[in-house]
GROMACS .gro file of C-alpha atoms in nm:
model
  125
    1UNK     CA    1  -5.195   0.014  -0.050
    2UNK     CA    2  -4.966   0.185  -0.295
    3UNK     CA    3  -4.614   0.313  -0.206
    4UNK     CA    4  -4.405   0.636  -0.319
    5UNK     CA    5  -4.072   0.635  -0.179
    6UNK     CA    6  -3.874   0.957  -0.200
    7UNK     CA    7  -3.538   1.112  -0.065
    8UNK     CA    8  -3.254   0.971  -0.167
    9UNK     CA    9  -3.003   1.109  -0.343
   10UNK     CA   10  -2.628   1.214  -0.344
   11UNK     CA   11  -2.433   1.247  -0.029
   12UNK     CA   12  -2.065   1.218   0.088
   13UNK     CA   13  -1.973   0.932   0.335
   14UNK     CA   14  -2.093   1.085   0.719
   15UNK     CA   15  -2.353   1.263   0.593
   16UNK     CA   16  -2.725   1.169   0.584
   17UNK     CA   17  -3.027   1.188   0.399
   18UNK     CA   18  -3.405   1.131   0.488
   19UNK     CA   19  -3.619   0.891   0.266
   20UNK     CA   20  -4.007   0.927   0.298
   21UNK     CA   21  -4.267   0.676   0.178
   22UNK     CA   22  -4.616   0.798   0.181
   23UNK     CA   23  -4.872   0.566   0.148
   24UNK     CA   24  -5.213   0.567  -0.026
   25UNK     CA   25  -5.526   0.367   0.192
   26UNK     CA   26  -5.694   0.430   0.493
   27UNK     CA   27  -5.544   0.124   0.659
   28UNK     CA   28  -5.193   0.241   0.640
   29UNK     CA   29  -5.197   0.225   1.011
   30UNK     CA   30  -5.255  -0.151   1.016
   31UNK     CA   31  -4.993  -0.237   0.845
   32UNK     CA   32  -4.590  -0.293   0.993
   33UNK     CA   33  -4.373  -0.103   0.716
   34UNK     CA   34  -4.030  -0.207   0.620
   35UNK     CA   35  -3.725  -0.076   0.464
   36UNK     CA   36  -3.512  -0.285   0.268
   37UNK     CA   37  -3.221  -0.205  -0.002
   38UNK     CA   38  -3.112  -0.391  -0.320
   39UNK     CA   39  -2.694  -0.289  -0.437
   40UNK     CA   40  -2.664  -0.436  -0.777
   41UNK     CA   41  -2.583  -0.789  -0.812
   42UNK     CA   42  -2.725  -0.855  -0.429
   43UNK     CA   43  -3.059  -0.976  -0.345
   44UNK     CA   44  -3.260  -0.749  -0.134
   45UNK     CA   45  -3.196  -0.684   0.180
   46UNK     CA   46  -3.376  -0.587   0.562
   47UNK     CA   47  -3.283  -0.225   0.691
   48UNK     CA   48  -3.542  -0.151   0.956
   49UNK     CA   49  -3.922  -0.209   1.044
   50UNK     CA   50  -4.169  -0.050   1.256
   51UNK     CA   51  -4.485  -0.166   1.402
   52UNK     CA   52  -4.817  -0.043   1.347
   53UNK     CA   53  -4.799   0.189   1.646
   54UNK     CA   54  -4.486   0.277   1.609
   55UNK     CA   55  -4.356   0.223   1.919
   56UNK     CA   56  -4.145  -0.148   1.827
   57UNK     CA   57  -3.895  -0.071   1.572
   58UNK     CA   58  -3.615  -0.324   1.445
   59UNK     CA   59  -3.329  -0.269   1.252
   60UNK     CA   60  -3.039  -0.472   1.073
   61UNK     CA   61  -2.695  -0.511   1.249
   62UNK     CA   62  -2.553  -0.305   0.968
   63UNK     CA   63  -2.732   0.014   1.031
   64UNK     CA   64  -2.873   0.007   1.427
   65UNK     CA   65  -2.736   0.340   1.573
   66UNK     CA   66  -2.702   0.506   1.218
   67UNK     CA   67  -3.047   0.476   1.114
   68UNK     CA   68  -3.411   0.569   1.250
   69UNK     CA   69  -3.702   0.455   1.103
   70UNK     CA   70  -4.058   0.651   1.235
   71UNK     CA   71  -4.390   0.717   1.107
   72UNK     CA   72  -4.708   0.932   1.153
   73UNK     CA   73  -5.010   0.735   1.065
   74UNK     CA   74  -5.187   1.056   1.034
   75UNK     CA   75  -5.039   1.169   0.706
   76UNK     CA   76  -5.005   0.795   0.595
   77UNK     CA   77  -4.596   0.807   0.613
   78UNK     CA   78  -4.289   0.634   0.713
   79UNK     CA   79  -3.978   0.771   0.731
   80UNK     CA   80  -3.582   0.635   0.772
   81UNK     CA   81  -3.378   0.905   0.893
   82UNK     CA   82  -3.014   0.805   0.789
   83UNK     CA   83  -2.707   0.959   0.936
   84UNK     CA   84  -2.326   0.853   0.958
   85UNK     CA   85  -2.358   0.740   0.604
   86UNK     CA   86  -2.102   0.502   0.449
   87UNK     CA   87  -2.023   0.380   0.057
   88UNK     CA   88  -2.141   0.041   0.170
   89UNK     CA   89  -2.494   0.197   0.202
   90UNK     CA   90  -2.529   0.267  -0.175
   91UNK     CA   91  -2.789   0.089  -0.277
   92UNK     CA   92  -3.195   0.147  -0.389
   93UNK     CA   93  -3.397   0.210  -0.122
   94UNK     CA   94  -3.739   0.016  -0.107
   95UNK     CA   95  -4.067   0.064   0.116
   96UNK     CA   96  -4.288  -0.172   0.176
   97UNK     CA   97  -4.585  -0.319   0.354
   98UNK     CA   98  -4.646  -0.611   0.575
   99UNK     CA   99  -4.977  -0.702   0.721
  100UNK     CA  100  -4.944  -0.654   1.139
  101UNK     CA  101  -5.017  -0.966   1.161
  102UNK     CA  102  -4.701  -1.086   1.035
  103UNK     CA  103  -4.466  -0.878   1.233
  104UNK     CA  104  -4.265  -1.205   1.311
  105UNK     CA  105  -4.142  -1.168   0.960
  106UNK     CA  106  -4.072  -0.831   0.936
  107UNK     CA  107  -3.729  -0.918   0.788
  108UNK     CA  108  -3.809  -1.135   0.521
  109UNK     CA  109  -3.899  -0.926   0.191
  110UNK     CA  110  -4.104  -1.257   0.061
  111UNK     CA  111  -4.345  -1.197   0.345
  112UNK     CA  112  -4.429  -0.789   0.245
  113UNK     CA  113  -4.768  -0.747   0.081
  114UNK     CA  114  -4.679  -0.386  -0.103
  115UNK     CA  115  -4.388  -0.259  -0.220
  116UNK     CA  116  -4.285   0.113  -0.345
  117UNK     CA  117  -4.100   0.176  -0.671
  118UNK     CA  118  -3.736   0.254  -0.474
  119UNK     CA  119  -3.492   0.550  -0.400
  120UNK     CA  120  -3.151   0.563  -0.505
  121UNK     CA  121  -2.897   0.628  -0.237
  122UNK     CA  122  -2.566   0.685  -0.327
  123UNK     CA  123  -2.295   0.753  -0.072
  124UNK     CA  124  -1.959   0.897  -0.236
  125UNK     CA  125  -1.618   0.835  -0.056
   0.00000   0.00000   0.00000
C-alpha cells in the first residue's frame, strides 16, 4: 500500500483545513488507517483512526470534537476534516496503515504497516 497525504497548509487559529490521503492497492479497505502528527523536537503522535468499515472511529483527547476522520473505500481515501484549529496543532501531518487485525493498536505508530510522506499544517495565532 503506498500513501499520498495532501491538504495542509496555512490557516489562522479557528479555521480549518481538510487533509486527504489516497491510497494505492486494492486492499485499502482492509486496512484501519490512522492519523498521527510529528511538531519538531516531539515524537509522533495519535490524532484519530478509523476502522475498515468506517463506522468505529477514535480520536486523541486533544482533538475529539475538533476533528473528523472518514473515508470512502471506493476511491481508496481517508480523510481528517479539521476545524476549530489552534497553534498547538502545527505540526506534519502523517497517514498511515494498520492491518484490521490490529485495531487494538490503532494508537501506537510502531504498530502501522504503511506510512505516507506527511502534510504540513501550520496554524498562525
Amino acid at each position: 500500500v503506498q500513501l499520498q497525504a495532501s491538504g495542509g497548509g496555512l490557516v489562522q487559529a479557528g479555521g480549518y483545513l481538510r487533509l486527504s490521503c489516497a491510497a494505492s492497492g486494492r486492499t485499502f479497505s482492509s486496512y484501519v488507517m490512522g492519523w498521527f502528527r510529528q511538531a519538531p523536537g516531539k515524537e509522533r503522535e495519535f490524532v484519530a483512526a478509523v476502522s475498515w468499515s468506517g463506522k468505529n472511529t477514535y480520536y486523541a483527547d486533544s482533538v475529539k470534537g475538533r476533528f473528523t476522520i472518514s473515508r470512502d473505500n471506493g476511491k481508496n481515501t481517508v480523510f481528517l476534516q479539521m476545524n476549530s484549529l489552534k497553534p498547538e496543532d502545527t505540526s506534519v501531518y502523517y497517514c498511515a496503515a494498520l492491518d484490521g487485525l490490529s485495531i487494538r493498536f490503532y494508537a501506537d505508530p510502531k504498530r502501522y504497516d504503511y506510512w505516507g510522506q506527511g502534510t504540513l499544517v501550520t496554524v498562525s495565532s
